[in-house]
Amino acid sequence: MQPEALPAPVRAFLDPSFYPHPVGRVEMVQTHISYVFLAGDYAYKVKKAVDFGFLDYSTLGRRRYYCRQELLLNRRFCADVYLDVVAVRERDGRLSLGGRGRPVEYAVRMRRVPEERMFHRLLERGEAAVPTVEAIAERLARAHADSPTGPHIARYGTWAIVYAWRENFLQWREFIGETIAPEQDSLLRGYVSWFLRRRRGLLRRRAAEGRVRDCHGDLRSESIAIWPDGGVCIMDCIEFSRRLRYTDVAGDVAFLAMDLEFRGRPDLADAFVRRYVGASGDEGLAHVLDFYRCYRAAVRGKVEGFLLRQPEVPAEQKREAEARARRYFDLACRYAARDWPALVITCGLAGSGKSSLARALGLATVSSDVVRKELAGLAPEQEARAPWQKGLYAPSMTERTYREMLSRARAILREGRTAVLDATFLRRRHRERARRLAREEGVRFLCVELRASDDLVRQRLSGREAAGPGPSDANWQVYLWQKEVFEPPEELPAGERLSLDASLPAHELAAAVRQRLGAGG
């Protein structure tokens, strides 16, 4: 940014003679909400005159108030760094830092932390290790234990995160198609809706247990310094919004864990979370961690997008911000896909590899072959062949089988797990019932159609015959009958249908399904 584009009281910080202490060279760093001037032994943080709704620094009075709040709140985490609030004053047309005159701007004065001691720099140099993140976890657990809580804070535990998500969806709407894809926006909306519908009680219980506290609210690696003796200094806590700071402690843990994963260190993220749980005794953290990780990644994607709309930000910095925003939204969607259950149904004729795919997925599976025989009082391996649509395979028995499968799938989904229905789903009506179940439970739906050639099916069914009785009684004649009545799943939208070549190995088919689910269907 060109100095002349800065407001005069801010531009003054670029002049080494402006300071009441020795300064050789001034370096300016800016974010979407502040300017930071590195001058000699000190750093001065000036708030930008911006209003993002969730943050309002638009007036001088607000900037003064939030400078004071920043000083007070951050001293909880790192008292030695946060020194005082200083005023830029104007008198007879001249600006001075402190002294006499009319205040025209404010800054938080901090002791300058050596850049090489910042945690993100240690990560970049490969000098951060498990003991480093364990020390951070222990410091954070102590800070949380000492942080205020109570009914006036706990009440933020549920409504504030709901409001924050709604705010996010509105604020990044202008970036859809630019930094976040439409299908990613849809995935995040669906996941949040499901989580708040099915797990809101969990958030309330954690609030009742005292897990909602006056937290940091913005815990990233750039906000942490590691001293040579191993001490931990945590900086840059949110001062501008109690709604964003009064949060479940999982929000702080999730932010740094997400940041470590974003930087390619999932091993350190796992070590950090484990040590925090051990130090805090918060065994229930795991049940909400992905939800908060998703939220934190999405927030960072949104914030990076804000830089694209600020005219003073250089073009190269905007390009870098756009790339980071996309990566953050990708990460948010991975967390959502990992936590949000899905109802997956297989679709295909006998011998197409549906059961092999289900096994390769390694998820909770309901098999039509097994359920059908259980309903008839038979063991899965007990042979029960009958003519097409007769005996165990009569239409009435098929209807009972599908009803029971859907009932079992509902129970699995309500446990927060993905359910796989391993069946032919030859008929459109059976697929529609499964799809309706997914809508009722607020989960994703995916129909995986396996397409196989006659030669491949004949080969597989012959091999199955040679192996002896199993859950499936289908043979070549059954395959031919199925082929005559099969209704292809063309009624399903492309986002809910995945057609695969059944000749591929089961692990490759499973990988394709996981990839589709990870991308939001």
XYZ file of C-alpha atoms in Angstrom:
521
model
C 0.000 0.000 0.000
C 1.265 3.474 -0.869
C 1.901 5.622 2.256
C -0.057 8.546 0.814
C -3.199 6.376 0.796
C -3.074 6.022 4.579
C -4.958 8.420 6.866
C -2.542 11.055 8.201
C -2.589 9.840 11.848
C -1.754 6.324 10.634
C 0.827 7.471 8.100
C 2.698 9.248 10.903
C 3.718 5.859 12.351
C 5.917 5.273 9.285
C 8.236 8.134 10.303
C 11.018 6.960 12.689
C 11.158 10.459 14.225
C 7.502 10.149 15.283
C 8.413 7.872 18.185
C 9.651 8.964 21.642
C 12.275 6.194 21.608
C 15.100 5.197 19.247
C 13.843 3.767 15.943
C 16.043 2.953 12.975
C 13.489 1.591 10.522
C 9.723 1.128 10.643
C 8.028 -1.919 9.145
C 4.264 -1.971 8.558
C 2.187 -5.159 8.521
C -1.546 -5.051 7.889
C -4.490 -7.390 8.267
C -8.103 -6.857 7.241
C -8.733 -4.986 10.534
C -5.477 -3.406 11.679
C -2.090 -1.894 10.899
C 0.881 -3.030 12.956
C 4.024 -0.890 13.002
C 7.253 -2.543 14.119
C 9.409 0.248 15.487
C 12.535 -0.407 17.525
C 11.785 -2.438 20.647
C 8.033 -1.946 20.336
C 5.067 -2.767 18.129
C 2.118 -0.397 17.713
C -1.236 -1.774 16.651
C -3.702 0.677 15.077
C -7.237 -0.410 14.286
C -8.621 0.240 10.809
C -11.763 2.378 10.579
C -13.876 -0.510 9.239
C -17.317 -1.927 10.004
C -17.922 -5.584 9.113
C -21.059 -5.976 11.202
C -19.493 -8.429 13.624
C -16.740 -5.843 14.150
C -17.147 -2.055 14.205
C -14.099 0.218 14.489
C -15.712 2.958 12.426
C -15.451 5.775 14.996
C -12.542 7.111 17.018
C -14.423 6.421 20.235
C -14.897 2.783 19.295
C -11.239 2.394 18.389
C -10.195 3.849 21.742
C -12.565 1.516 23.618
C -11.391 -1.574 21.776
C -7.730 -0.666 22.220
C -8.341 -0.621 25.963
C -10.254 -3.890 25.769
C -7.417 -5.482 23.809
C -4.922 -4.459 26.478
C -7.058 -5.730 29.361
C -8.076 -9.039 27.795
C -4.711 -10.025 26.357
C -2.899 -9.446 29.620
C -4.675 -12.608 30.807
C -2.554 -14.610 28.394
C 0.672 -12.590 28.089
C 0.980 -9.707 30.554
C 4.621 -8.873 29.765
C 3.947 -8.075 26.110
C 0.899 -5.793 26.362
C 2.077 -2.460 27.799
C -0.424 0.368 27.354
C -2.659 2.369 25.014
C -1.162 5.495 23.465
C -2.870 8.362 21.658
C -1.866 10.148 18.489
C -2.502 13.801 19.258
C -2.822 16.833 17.018
C -1.815 20.319 18.110
C -1.326 23.327 15.871
C -1.375 21.068 12.812
C 1.364 18.771 14.121
C 0.952 15.128 15.138
C 2.689 13.563 18.124
C 2.628 10.219 19.891
C 1.417 11.101 23.362
C 1.965 14.557 24.747
C -0.662 17.269 24.566
C -3.326 18.042 22.034
C -6.525 16.629 20.571
C -6.546 12.804 20.232
C -7.035 11.752 16.603
C -6.077 8.057 16.775
C -5.144 5.338 19.267
C -2.750 2.407 19.286
C -1.939 -0.517 21.541
C 1.748 -0.451 22.453
C 3.365 -3.849 22.862
C 6.791 -5.154 23.589
C 8.134 -6.397 20.281
C 8.420 -10.157 20.087
C 11.365 -11.435 18.013
C 9.963 -12.780 14.759
C 12.023 -15.946 15.072
C 10.216 -16.822 18.344
C 6.754 -16.805 16.766
C 5.210 -20.254 16.596
C 4.355 -20.064 12.898
C 7.998 -19.296 12.125
C 9.105 -22.299 14.170
C 6.698 -24.387 12.105
C 8.084 -23.002 8.860
C 11.636 -23.836 9.935
C 10.646 -27.324 11.077
C 11.648 -26.523 14.659
C 8.245 -27.161 16.256
C 7.803 -30.605 17.765
C 5.378 -32.493 19.975
C 6.772 -30.956 23.222
C 6.109 -27.500 21.753
C 2.411 -28.107 21.124
C 2.066 -29.927 24.429
C 3.379 -26.825 26.212
C 0.846 -24.707 24.319
C -1.946 -27.126 25.258
C -1.019 -26.996 28.932
C -0.844 -23.183 28.901
C -4.212 -22.975 27.167
C -5.820 -25.438 29.578
C -4.615 -23.326 32.536
C -5.888 -20.152 30.900
C -9.285 -21.716 30.278
C -9.479 -22.982 33.854
C -8.817 -19.433 35.099
C -11.166 -17.746 32.612
C -14.515 -16.393 33.785
C -17.691 -18.370 33.268
C -21.191 -18.302 34.676
C -24.779 -18.040 33.465
C -24.151 -14.698 31.708
C -21.384 -16.358 29.650
C -22.832 -19.871 29.358
C -25.934 -18.524 27.625
C -23.742 -17.735 24.618
C -22.913 -21.426 24.225
C -25.670 -22.279 21.757
C -27.244 -19.157 20.307
C -23.941 -17.419 19.592
C -22.578 -20.206 17.392
C -25.935 -20.413 15.582
C -25.829 -16.665 14.962
C -22.185 -16.832 13.890
C -22.921 -19.474 11.264
C -25.865 -17.504 9.895
C -23.650 -14.436 9.757
C -20.991 -16.405 7.888
C -23.436 -17.639 5.274
C -24.566 -14.073 4.617
C -21.109 -12.530 4.610
C -19.456 -14.953 2.214
C -22.385 -14.982 -0.199
C -20.607 -12.431 -2.402
C -17.602 -14.780 -2.638
C -19.552 -17.809 -3.928
C -17.986 -18.787 -7.220
C -14.839 -16.837 -6.338
C -13.308 -18.343 -3.193
C -16.019 -20.855 -2.276
C -17.803 -23.106 -4.766
C -21.631 -23.263 -4.740
C -21.541 -26.949 -3.781
C -19.222 -26.141 -0.870
C -21.631 -23.511 0.393
C -24.429 -26.071 0.107
C -22.398 -28.702 1.960
C -21.594 -26.362 4.836
C -25.200 -25.219 5.139
C -26.450 -28.797 5.205
C -23.856 -29.934 7.726
C -24.511 -27.063 10.124
C -28.265 -27.606 9.878
C -27.819 -31.300 10.693
C -25.419 -30.682 13.583
C -27.596 -28.050 15.240
C -30.646 -30.246 14.799
C -29.118 -33.446 16.136
C -26.443 -32.231 18.562
C -27.738 -28.986 19.991
C -28.331 -30.826 23.261
C -24.629 -31.653 23.402
C -23.747 -27.955 23.130
C -26.184 -27.168 25.936
C -24.747 -29.875 28.176
C -21.245 -28.540 27.675
C -22.450 -25.054 28.590
C -24.059 -26.438 31.748
C -20.765 -28.182 32.595
C -18.878 -24.869 32.473
C -17.160 -25.461 29.123
C -18.342 -22.101 27.762
C -15.925 -19.447 29.007
C -14.381 -16.086 28.209
C -11.908 -17.548 25.728
C -9.278 -16.289 23.305
C -11.405 -16.553 20.174
C -8.656 -16.337 17.530
C -5.999 -18.865 18.513
C -3.691 -19.333 15.532
C 0.010 -20.051 15.285
C 0.664 -16.386 14.388
C -0.746 -15.470 17.810
C 1.704 -17.551 19.848
C 5.310 -16.960 20.846
C 7.580 -19.639 22.274
C 10.350 -18.271 24.492
C 13.816 -19.876 24.531
C 13.069 -21.403 27.951
C 9.933 -23.084 26.561
C 7.509 -20.537 27.970
C 4.368 -19.795 25.974
C 2.956 -16.345 25.239
C -0.507 -16.185 23.653
C -1.487 -12.897 21.995
C -4.167 -11.248 19.842
C -7.283 -12.432 21.644
C -10.577 -11.112 20.235
C -11.553 -7.910 21.985
C -14.256 -6.621 19.635
C -17.030 -9.143 20.324
C -18.109 -10.970 23.456
C -20.276 -13.093 21.197
C -17.171 -14.428 19.435
C -15.087 -14.689 22.608
C -17.687 -16.219 24.944
C -17.477 -19.657 23.429
C -16.996 -23.309 24.141
C -13.340 -23.949 24.963
C -13.454 -26.369 22.025
C -13.490 -23.301 19.792
C -9.983 -22.300 20.882
C -8.648 -25.846 20.676
C -10.233 -26.331 17.261
C -8.766 -23.117 15.872
C -5.159 -24.042 16.555
C -5.709 -27.691 15.576
C -7.202 -26.507 12.277
C -4.321 -24.090 11.747
C -1.783 -26.864 12.264
C -3.574 -29.072 9.752
C -3.758 -26.158 7.299
C 0.025 -25.875 7.623
C 0.482 -29.563 6.866
C 1.086 -30.769 10.434
C -1.850 -33.023 11.370
C 0.540 -34.940 13.638
C 1.079 -31.851 15.775
C -2.648 -31.090 15.689
C -3.400 -34.536 17.114
C -0.700 -34.200 19.775
C -2.014 -30.766 20.768
C -5.594 -32.022 21.148
C -4.524 -35.113 23.116
C -2.487 -33.053 25.573
C -5.249 -30.492 26.016
C -7.759 -33.229 26.828
C -5.300 -34.731 29.293
C -4.566 -31.389 30.955
C -8.174 -30.201 31.084
C -10.020 -33.474 31.618
C -12.406 -32.489 28.816
C -13.212 -35.976 27.542
C -16.274 -34.746 25.642
C -14.239 -32.427 23.446
C -13.979 -34.966 20.619
C -17.747 -34.894 20.026
C -17.739 -31.216 19.018
C -14.201 -30.743 17.727
C -14.875 -31.229 14.002
C -17.860 -28.876 14.213
C -15.674 -26.131 15.628
C -12.772 -26.961 13.311
C -15.140 -26.588 10.385
C -16.357 -23.271 11.775
C -12.843 -21.925 12.293
C -11.683 -22.930 8.809
C -14.780 -21.355 7.267
C -14.221 -18.133 9.212
C -10.641 -17.931 7.969
C -11.856 -18.469 4.415
C -14.316 -15.622 4.848
C -11.747 -13.303 6.437
C -9.228 -13.891 3.656
C -11.992 -12.944 1.235
C -12.443 -9.587 2.940
C -8.933 -8.638 1.839
C -10.048 -8.951 -1.781
C -12.439 -6.031 -1.291
C -9.996 -3.624 0.377
C -8.557 -1.177 -2.188
C -5.388 -0.494 -0.192
C -4.298 -4.154 -0.323
C -1.709 -4.787 -3.103
C -2.705 -7.042 -6.008
C -0.154 -9.732 -5.154
C -1.378 -9.891 -1.559
C -4.936 -10.226 -2.856
C -3.949 -13.160 -5.074
C -2.332 -14.880 -2.109
C -5.407 -14.206 0.041
C -7.690 -15.689 -2.622
C -5.623 -18.882 -2.756
C -5.629 -19.163 1.040
C -9.387 -18.594 1.165
C -9.973 -21.486 -1.232
C -7.744 -23.761 0.849
C -9.573 -22.818 4.039
C -12.967 -23.544 2.513
C -11.655 -26.871 1.190
C -10.536 -27.748 4.709
C -13.854 -26.663 6.227
C -15.670 -28.959 3.811
C -13.411 -31.885 4.701
C -14.274 -31.441 8.373
C -17.971 -31.204 7.537
C -17.902 -34.296 5.338
C -16.039 -36.235 8.020
C -18.573 -35.387 10.722
C -21.837 -35.248 8.765
C -23.345 -38.696 8.229
C -24.628 -39.886 4.893
C -27.015 -42.547 3.714
C -25.265 -44.480 0.959
C -27.173 -47.050 -1.074
C -25.697 -49.423 -3.593
C -27.516 -50.008 -6.855
C -26.823 -52.736 -9.352
C -27.518 -56.254 -10.500
C -26.302 -59.464 -8.930
C -22.553 -59.964 -9.213
C -21.731 -56.278 -9.703
C -19.669 -56.099 -6.509
C -22.029 -54.224 -4.194
C -21.139 -56.211 -1.081
C -17.422 -56.021 -1.839
C -17.717 -52.243 -2.081
C -19.645 -52.082 1.192
C -16.934 -54.084 2.963
C -14.192 -51.898 1.483
C -15.909 -48.763 2.766
C -15.637 -50.073 6.310
C -18.801 -48.263 7.427
C -21.925 -49.415 9.236
C -23.619 -51.620 6.644
C -27.069 -53.162 6.407
C -27.122 -56.039 3.906
C -30.361 -57.004 2.182
C -29.153 -60.609 1.869
C -28.574 -60.865 5.621
C -31.740 -58.992 6.634
C -33.918 -61.057 4.288
C -32.713 -64.308 5.844
C -32.976 -62.965 9.393
C -36.619 -62.077 8.770
C -37.181 -65.646 7.590
C -35.411 -67.094 10.635
C -32.460 -68.333 8.579
C -28.725 -68.029 9.139
C -26.878 -65.796 6.633
C -24.993 -68.756 5.141
C -28.086 -70.948 4.864
C -29.101 -71.547 1.258
C -32.659 -70.493 0.355
C -32.862 -70.423 -3.410
C -36.275 -70.071 -4.995
C -37.673 -69.138 -8.402
C -37.692 -65.437 -9.247
C -40.207 -63.571 -7.046
C -41.135 -66.728 -5.161
C -40.529 -67.922 -1.597
C -37.885 -65.851 0.187
C -37.729 -63.563 -2.840
C -41.465 -62.921 -3.204
C -42.449 -59.230 -3.599
C -43.974 -59.133 -0.107
C -40.716 -60.394 1.417
C -38.723 -57.892 -0.606
C -40.909 -55.067 0.741
C -40.396 -56.308 4.325
C -36.663 -56.470 3.726
C -36.409 -52.896 2.469
C -38.584 -51.582 5.322
C -36.368 -53.297 7.888
C -33.212 -52.029 6.198
C -34.478 -48.453 6.342
C -35.407 -48.863 9.995
C -31.912 -50.070 10.841
C -30.374 -47.297 8.765
C -32.368 -44.698 10.680
C -30.993 -46.004 13.969
C -27.426 -45.825 12.632
C -27.904 -42.278 11.344
C -29.294 -41.135 14.681
C -26.097 -42.338 16.298
C -24.283 -39.849 14.075
C -22.817 -42.533 11.797
C -22.944 -43.012 8.043
C -25.095 -45.954 6.966
C -24.534 -48.098 3.865
C -27.463 -50.066 2.471
C -26.133 -53.012 0.490
C -28.941 -54.026 -1.861
C -29.810 -54.027 -5.554
C -32.263 -51.094 -5.298
C -33.584 -52.145 -8.689
C -36.807 -50.199 -8.269
C -37.196 -46.453 -8.256
C -39.700 -46.593 -5.378
C -37.167 -48.238 -3.071
C -34.553 -45.624 -3.897
C -37.073 -42.855 -3.267
C -37.882 -44.257 0.181
C -34.198 -44.271 1.060
C -33.824 -40.735 -0.233
C -36.823 -39.644 1.837
C -35.222 -41.155 4.936
C -32.065 -39.139 4.318
C -34.105 -35.941 4.046
C -36.007 -36.739 7.234
C -32.773 -37.274 9.148
C -31.038 -34.252 7.624
C -28.153 -36.275 6.185
C -26.617 -36.552 2.746
C -27.786 -39.141 0.252
C -25.718 -40.967 -2.343
C -26.721 -43.760 -4.699
C -23.705 -45.700 -5.976
C -24.552 -47.551 -9.180
C -22.169 -50.343 -10.146
C -22.130 -51.245 -13.825
C -20.710 -54.596 -14.907
C -20.537 -56.465 -18.196
C -22.288 -59.796 -18.643
C -18.941 -61.563 -18.904
C -17.700 -60.096 -15.613
C -20.925 -60.998 -13.813
C -20.908 -64.548 -15.176
C -17.329 -64.969 -13.989
C -18.106 -63.649 -10.510
C -21.263 -65.692 -10.061
C -19.421 -68.835 -11.131
C -16.764 -68.122 -8.535
C -19.444 -67.574 -5.907
C -21.071 -70.923 -6.785
C -17.736 -72.690 -6.422
C -17.145 -71.119 -2.997
C -20.299 -72.643 -1.548
C -23.383 -71.149 0.163
C -23.263 -67.540 1.350
C -25.635 -64.684 2.205
C -26.528 -64.186 -1.475
C -28.464 -66.852 -3.342
C -28.304 -65.062 -6.708
C -27.148 -66.978 -9.778
C -26.967 -66.313 -13.502
C -30.699 -66.815 -14.007
C -31.474 -64.331 -11.229
C -29.129 -61.853 -12.892
C -31.013 -62.165 -16.182
C -34.353 -61.673 -14.420
C -33.022 -58.590 -12.622
C -31.721 -57.183 -15.875
C -35.215 -57.289 -17.373
C -36.877 -55.287 -14.578
C -34.051 -52.929 -13.572
C -35.014 -49.249 -13.459
C -31.802 -47.195 -13.822
C -31.445 -44.427 -11.191
C -31.891 -41.662 -13.743
C -34.457 -39.912 -11.541
C -31.726 -38.864 -9.107
C -29.883 -35.548 -9.511
C -26.236 -35.796 -10.505
C -25.080 -34.743 -7.052
C -26.799 -37.763 -5.478
C -25.736 -40.371 -8.015
C -22.349 -41.942 -8.657
C -21.903 -44.481 -11.466
C -18.800 -46.648 -11.272
C -17.150 -49.318 -13.389
C -17.637 -52.535 -11.438
C -14.493 -54.059 -12.949
C -12.317 -51.792 -10.779
C -10.876 -53.195 -7.534
C -13.097 -52.689 -4.497
C -10.595 -50.386 -2.779
C -10.604 -48.054 -5.807
C -14.391 -48.008 -5.862
C -14.436 -47.216 -2.142
C -11.944 -44.395 -2.669
C -14.221 -42.884 -5.324
C -17.176 -43.003 -2.932
C -15.154 -41.405 -0.141
C -13.980 -38.695 -2.508
C -17.550 -37.917 -3.556
C -18.715 -37.757 0.047
C -15.735 -35.616 0.968
C -16.624 -33.157 -1.783
C -20.124 -32.854 -0.500
C -21.891 -35.306 -2.755
